[in-house]
Tab-separated table of N, CA and C and ligand atoms in Angstrom:
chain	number	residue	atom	x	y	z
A	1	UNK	N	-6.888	11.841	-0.077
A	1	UNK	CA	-5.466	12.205	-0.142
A	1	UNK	C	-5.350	13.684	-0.478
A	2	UNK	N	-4.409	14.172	-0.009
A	2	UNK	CA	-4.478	15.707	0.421
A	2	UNK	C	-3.010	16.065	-0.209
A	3	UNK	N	-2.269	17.274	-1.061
A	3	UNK	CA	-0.993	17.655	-1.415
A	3	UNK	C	-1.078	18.794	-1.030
A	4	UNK	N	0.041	19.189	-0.035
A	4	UNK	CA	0.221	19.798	-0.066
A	4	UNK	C	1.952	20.871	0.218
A	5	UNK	N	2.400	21.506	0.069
A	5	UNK	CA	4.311	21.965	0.114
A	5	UNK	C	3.956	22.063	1.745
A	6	UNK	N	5.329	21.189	1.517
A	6	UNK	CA	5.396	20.590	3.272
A	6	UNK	C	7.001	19.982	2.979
A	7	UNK	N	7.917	19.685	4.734
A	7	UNK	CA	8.909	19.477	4.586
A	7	UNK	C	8.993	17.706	4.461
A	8	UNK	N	9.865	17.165	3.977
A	8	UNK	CA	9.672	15.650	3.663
A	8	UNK	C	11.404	14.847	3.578
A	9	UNK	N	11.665	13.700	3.930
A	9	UNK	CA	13.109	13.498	3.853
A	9	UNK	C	13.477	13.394	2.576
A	10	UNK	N	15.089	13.827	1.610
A	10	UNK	CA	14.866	13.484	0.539
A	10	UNK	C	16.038	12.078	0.622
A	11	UNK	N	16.301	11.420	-0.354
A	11	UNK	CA	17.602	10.296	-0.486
A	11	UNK	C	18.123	10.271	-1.952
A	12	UNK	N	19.389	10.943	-1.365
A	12	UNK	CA	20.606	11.166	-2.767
A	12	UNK	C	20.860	9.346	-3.408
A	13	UNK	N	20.056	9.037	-3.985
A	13	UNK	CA	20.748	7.589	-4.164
A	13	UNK	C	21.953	7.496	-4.543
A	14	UNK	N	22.645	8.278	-5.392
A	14	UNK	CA	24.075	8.296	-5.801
A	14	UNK	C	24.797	8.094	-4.540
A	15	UNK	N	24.253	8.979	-3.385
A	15	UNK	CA	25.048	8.675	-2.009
A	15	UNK	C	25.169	7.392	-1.385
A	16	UNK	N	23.902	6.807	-1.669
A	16	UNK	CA	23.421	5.865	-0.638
A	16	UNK	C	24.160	4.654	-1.047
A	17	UNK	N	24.348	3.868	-0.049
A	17	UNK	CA	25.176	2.435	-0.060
A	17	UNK	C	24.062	1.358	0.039
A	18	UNK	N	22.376	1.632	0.734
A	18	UNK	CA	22.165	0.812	0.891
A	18	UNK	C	22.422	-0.231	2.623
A	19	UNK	N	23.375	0.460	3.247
A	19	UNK	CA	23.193	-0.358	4.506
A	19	UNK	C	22.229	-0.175	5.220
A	20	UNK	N	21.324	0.510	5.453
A	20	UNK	CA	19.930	0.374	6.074
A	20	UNK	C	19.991	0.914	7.305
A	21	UNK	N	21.274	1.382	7.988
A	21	UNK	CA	21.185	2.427	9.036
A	21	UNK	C	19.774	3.342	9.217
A	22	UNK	N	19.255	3.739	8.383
A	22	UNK	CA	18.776	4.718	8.622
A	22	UNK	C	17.113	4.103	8.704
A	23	UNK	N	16.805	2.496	8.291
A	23	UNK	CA	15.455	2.279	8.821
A	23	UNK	C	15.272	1.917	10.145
A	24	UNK	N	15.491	1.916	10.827
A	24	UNK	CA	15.024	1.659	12.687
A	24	UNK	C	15.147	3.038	13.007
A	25	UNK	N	16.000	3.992	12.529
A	25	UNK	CA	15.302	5.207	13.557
A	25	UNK	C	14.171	5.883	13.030
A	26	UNK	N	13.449	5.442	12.265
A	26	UNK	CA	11.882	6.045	11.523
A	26	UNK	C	10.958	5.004	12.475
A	27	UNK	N	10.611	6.009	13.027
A	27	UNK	CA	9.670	5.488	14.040
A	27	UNK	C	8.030	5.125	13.079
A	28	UNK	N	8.080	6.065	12.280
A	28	UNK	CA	6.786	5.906	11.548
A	28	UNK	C	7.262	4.524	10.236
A	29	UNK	N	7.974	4.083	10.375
A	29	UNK	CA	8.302	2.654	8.957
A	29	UNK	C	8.155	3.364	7.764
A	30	UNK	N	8.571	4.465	7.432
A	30	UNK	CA	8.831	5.567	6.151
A	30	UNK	C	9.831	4.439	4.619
A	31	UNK	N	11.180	4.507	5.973
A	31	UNK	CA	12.390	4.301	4.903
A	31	UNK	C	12.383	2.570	4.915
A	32	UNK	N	12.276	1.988	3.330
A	32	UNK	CA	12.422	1.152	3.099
A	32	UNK	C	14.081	0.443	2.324
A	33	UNK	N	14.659	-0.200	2.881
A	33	UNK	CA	15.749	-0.602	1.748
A	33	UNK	C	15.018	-1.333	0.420
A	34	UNK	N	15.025	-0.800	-0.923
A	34	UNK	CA	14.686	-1.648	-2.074
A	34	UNK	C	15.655	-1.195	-2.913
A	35	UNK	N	15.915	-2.587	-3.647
A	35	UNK	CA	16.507	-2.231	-5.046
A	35	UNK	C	18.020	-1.998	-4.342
A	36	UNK	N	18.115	-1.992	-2.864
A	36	UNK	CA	20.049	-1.933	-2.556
A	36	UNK	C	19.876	-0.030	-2.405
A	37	UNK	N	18.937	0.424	-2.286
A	37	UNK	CA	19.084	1.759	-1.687
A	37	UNK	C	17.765	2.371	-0.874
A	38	UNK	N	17.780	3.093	-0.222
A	38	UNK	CA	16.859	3.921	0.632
A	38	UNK	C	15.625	4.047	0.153
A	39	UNK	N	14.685	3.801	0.365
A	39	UNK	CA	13.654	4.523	-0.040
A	39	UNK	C	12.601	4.992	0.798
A	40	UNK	N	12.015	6.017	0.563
A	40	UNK	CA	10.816	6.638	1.221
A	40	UNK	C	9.397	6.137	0.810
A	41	UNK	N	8.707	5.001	0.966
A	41	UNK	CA	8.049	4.237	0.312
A	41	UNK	C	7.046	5.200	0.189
A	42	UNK	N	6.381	5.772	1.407
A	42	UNK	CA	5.279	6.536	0.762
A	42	UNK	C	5.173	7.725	1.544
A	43	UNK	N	5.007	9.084	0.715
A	43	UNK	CA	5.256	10.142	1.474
A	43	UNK	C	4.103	10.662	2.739
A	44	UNK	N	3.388	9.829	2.977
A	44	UNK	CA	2.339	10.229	3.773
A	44	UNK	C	2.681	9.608	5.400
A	45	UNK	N	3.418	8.830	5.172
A	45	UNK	CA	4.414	8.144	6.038
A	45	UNK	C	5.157	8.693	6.938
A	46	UNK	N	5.893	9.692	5.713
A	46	UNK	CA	7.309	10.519	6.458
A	46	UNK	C	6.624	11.514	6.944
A	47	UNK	N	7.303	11.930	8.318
A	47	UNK	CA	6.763	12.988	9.347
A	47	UNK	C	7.736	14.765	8.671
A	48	UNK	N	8.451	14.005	8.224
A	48	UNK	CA	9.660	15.077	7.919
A	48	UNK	C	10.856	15.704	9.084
A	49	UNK	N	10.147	14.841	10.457
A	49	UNK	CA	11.068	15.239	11.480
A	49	UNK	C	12.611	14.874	11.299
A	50	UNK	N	12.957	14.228	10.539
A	50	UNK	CA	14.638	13.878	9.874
A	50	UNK	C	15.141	13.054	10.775
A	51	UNK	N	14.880	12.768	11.751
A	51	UNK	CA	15.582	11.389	12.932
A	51	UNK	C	16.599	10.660	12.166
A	52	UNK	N	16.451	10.231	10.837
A	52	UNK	CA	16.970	9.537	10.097
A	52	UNK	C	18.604	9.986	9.350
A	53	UNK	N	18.446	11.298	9.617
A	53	UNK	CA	19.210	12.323	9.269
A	53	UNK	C	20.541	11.672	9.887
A	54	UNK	N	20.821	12.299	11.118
A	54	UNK	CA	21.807	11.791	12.279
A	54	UNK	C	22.696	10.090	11.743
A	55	UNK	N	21.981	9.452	11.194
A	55	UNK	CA	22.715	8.067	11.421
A	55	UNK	C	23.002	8.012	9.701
A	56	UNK	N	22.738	8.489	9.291
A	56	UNK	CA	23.372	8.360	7.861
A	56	UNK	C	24.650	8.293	7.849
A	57	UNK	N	25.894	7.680	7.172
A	57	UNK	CA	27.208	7.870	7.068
A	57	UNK	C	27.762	8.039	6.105
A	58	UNK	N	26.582	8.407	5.446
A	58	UNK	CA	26.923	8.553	3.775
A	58	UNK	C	26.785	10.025	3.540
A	59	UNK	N	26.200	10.423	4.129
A	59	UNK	CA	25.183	11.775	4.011
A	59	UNK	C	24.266	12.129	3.133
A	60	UNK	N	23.699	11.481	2.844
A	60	UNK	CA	22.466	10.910	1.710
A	60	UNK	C	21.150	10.916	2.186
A	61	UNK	N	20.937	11.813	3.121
A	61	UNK	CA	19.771	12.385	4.032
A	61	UNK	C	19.727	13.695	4.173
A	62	UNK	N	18.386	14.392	3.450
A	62	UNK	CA	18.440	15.614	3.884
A	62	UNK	C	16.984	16.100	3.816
A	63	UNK	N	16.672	16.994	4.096
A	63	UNK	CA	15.388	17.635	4.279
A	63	UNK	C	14.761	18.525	3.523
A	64	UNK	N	14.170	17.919	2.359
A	64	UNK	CA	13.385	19.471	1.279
A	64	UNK	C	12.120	19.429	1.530
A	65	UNK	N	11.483	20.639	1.127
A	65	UNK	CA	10.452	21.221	0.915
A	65	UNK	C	10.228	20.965	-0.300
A	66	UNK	N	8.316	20.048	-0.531
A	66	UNK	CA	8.038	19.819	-2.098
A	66	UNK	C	6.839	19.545	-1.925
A	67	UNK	N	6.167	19.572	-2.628
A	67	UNK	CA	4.612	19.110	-2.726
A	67	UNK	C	4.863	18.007	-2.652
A	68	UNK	N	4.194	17.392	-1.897
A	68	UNK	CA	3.763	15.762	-1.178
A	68	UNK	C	2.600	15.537	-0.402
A	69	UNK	N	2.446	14.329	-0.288
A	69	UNK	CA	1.018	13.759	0.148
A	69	UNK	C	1.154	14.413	1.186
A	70	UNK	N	0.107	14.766	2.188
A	70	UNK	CA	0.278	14.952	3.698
A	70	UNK	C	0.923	14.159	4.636
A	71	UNK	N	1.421	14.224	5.709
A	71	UNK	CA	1.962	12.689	6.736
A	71	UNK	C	0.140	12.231	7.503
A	72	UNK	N	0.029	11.455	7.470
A	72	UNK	CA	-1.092	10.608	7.931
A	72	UNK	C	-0.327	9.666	8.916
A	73	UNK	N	-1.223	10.167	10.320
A	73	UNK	CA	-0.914	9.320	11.796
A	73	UNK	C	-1.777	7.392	11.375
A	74	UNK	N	-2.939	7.997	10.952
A	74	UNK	CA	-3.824	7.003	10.752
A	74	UNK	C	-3.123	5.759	9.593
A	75	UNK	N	-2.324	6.253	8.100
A	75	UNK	CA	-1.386	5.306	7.421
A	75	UNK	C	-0.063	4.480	8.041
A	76	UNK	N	0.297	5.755	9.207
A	76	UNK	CA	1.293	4.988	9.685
A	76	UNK	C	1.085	3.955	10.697
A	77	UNK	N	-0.304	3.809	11.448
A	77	UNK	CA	-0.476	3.048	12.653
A	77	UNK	C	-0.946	1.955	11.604
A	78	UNK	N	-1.271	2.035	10.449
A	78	UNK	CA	-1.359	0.536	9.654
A	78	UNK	C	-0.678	0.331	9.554
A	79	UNK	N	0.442	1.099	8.918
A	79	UNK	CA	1.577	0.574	8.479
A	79	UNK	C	2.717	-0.641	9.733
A	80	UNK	N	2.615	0.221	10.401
A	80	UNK	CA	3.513	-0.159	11.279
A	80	UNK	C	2.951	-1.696	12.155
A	81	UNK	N	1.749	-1.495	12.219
A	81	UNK	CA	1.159	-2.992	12.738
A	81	UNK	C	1.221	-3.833	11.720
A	82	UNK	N	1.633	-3.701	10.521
A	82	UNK	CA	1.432	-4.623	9.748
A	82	UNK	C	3.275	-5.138	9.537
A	83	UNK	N	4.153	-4.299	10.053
A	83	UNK	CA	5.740	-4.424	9.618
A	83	UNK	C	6.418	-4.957	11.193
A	84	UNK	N	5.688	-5.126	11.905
A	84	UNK	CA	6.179	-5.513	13.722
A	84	UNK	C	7.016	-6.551	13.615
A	85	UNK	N	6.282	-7.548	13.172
A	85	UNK	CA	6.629	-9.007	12.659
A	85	UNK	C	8.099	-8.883	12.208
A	86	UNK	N	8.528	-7.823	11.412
A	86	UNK	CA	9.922	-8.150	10.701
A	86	UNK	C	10.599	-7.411	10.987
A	87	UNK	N	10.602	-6.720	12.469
A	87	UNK	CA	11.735	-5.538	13.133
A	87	UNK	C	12.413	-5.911	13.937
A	88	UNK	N	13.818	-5.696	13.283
A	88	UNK	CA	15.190	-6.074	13.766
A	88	UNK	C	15.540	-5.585	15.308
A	89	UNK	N	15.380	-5.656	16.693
A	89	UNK	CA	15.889	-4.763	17.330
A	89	UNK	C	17.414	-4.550	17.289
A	90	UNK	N	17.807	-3.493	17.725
A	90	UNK	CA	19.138	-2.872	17.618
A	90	UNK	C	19.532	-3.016	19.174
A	91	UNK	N	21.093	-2.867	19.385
A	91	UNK	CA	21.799	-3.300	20.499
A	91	UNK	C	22.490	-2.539	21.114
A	92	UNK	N	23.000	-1.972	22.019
A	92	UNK	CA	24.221	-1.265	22.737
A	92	UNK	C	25.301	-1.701	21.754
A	93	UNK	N	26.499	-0.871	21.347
A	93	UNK	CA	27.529	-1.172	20.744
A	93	UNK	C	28.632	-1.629	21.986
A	94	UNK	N	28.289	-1.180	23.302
A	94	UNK	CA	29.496	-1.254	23.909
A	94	UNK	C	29.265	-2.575	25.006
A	95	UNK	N	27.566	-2.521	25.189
A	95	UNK	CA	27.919	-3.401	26.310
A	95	UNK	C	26.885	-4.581	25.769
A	96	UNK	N	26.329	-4.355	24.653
A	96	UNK	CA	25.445	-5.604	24.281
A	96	UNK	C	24.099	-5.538	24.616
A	97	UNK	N	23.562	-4.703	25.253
A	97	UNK	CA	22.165	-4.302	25.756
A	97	UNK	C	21.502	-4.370	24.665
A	98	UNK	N	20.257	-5.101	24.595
A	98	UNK	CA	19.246	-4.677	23.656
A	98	UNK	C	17.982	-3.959	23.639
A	99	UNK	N	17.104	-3.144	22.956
A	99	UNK	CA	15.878	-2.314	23.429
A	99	UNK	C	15.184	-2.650	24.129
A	100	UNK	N	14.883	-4.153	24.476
A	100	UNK	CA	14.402	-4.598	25.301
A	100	UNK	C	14.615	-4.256	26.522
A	101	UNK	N	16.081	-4.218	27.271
A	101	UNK	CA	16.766	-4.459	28.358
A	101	UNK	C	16.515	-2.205	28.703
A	102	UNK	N	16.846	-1.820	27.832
A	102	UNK	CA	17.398	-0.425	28.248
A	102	UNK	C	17.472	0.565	26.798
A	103	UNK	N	16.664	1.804	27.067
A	103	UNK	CA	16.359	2.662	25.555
A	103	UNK	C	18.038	2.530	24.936
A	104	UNK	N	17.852	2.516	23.431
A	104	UNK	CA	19.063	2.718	22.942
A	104	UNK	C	18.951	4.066	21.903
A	105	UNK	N	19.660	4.498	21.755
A	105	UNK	CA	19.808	5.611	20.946
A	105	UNK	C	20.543	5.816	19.777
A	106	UNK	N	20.276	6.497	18.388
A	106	UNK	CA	21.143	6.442	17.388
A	106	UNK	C	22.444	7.668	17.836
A	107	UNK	N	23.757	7.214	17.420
A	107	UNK	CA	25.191	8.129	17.523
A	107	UNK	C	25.926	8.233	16.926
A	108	UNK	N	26.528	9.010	16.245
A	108	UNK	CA	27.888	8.964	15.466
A	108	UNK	C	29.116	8.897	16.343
A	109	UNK	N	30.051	8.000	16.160
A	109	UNK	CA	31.491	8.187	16.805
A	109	UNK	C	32.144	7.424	15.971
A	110	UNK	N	33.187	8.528	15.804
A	110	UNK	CA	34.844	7.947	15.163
A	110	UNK	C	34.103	7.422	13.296
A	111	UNK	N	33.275	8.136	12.694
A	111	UNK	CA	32.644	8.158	11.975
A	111	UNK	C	32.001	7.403	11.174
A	112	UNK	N	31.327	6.090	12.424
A	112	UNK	CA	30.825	5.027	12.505
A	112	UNK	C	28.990	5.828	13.212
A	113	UNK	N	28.129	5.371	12.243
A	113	UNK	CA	26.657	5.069	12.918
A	113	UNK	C	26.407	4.023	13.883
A	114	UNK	N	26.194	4.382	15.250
A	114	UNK	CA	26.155	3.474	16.087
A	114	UNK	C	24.923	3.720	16.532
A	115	UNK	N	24.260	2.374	17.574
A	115	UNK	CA	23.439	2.553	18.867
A	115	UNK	C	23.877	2.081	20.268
A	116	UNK	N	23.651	3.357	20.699
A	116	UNK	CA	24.007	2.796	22.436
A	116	UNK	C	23.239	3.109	23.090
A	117	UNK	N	22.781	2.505	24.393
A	117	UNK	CA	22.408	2.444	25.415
A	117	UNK	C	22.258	4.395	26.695
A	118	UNK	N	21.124	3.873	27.409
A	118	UNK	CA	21.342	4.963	27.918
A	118	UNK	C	22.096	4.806	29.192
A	119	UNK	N	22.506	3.716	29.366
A	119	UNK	CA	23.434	3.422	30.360
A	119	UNK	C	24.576	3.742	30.019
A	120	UNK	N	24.982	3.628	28.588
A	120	UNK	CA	26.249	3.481	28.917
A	120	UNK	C	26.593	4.989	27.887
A	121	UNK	N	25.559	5.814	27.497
A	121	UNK	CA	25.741	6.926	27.146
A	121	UNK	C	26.398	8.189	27.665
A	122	UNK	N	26.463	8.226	29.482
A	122	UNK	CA	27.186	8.791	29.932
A	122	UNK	C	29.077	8.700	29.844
A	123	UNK	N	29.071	7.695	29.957
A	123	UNK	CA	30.788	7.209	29.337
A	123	UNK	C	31.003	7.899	28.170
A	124	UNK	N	30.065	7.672	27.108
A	124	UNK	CA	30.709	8.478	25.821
A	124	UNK	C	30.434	9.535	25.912
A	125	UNK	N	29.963	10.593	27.061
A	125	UNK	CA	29.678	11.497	27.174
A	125	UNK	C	30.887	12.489	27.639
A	126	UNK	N	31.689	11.639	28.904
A	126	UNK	CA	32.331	11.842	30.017
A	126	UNK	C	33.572	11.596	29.623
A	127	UNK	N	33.447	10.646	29.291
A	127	UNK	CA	34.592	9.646	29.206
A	127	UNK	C	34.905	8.686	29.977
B	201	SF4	S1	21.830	5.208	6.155
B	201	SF4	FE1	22.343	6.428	4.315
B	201	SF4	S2	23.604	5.045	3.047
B	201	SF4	FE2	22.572	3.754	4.578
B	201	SF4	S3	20.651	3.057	3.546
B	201	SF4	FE3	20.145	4.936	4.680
B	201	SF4	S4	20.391	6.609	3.177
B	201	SF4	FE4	21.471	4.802	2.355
């Protein structure tokens, strides 16, 4: 295990509600809900790329610089084979599509965290 000042997600718990928006877009299985709020279970996890950032509606996501473990590709491909089993997929808000069917994407509108579809992403694009 390696420390070193590197960028990492942080979570305002005072902010946080706890709805869990923000674990499916961590591609690496970083953010855990415990205890009814966010957590970053282990910092070797988090990439620091912030993906997670965007779907917050709390705004209880942000990005510091701190001494932390390194991100490890090799912790997260355990990690994540070991969490498959209990991942929720997420749906189109508009037309019901699920990841299965067609990529979905995290969005803010009308100041709701949503996922939609890339089908039907041009509409909210266009109108
Ligand atoms: S999306 Fe924001 S409010 Fe919801 S669990 Fe994550 S950090 Fe907390």
């Amino acid at each position: 295990m390696s420390i070193k000042r590197r960028s990492i997600v942080k979570i305002d718990e005072d902010k946080c509600t706890g709805c869990g928006l923000c674990v499916s877009p961590c591609a690496e299985g970083a953010i855990e809900i415990r205890d009814g709020k966010a957590r970053v279970i282990k910092d070797e996890l988090c990439d620091g790329a912030g993906f997670c950032l965007g779907v917050c509606p709390e705004g209880a996501l942000t990005i510091e610089e701190r001494e932390a473990e390194e991100f490890s590709e090799e912790a997260v491909h355990r990690h994540v084979e070991g969490r498959i089993k209990n991942y929720i997929p997420q749906k189109c808000f508009r037309c019901g599509r699920g990841e299965d069917e067609q990529p979905v994407i995290p969005c803010r509108s009308a100041g709701e965290s949503l996922w939609v579809c890339t089908r039907c992403l041009p509409a909210l694009i266009h109108g």
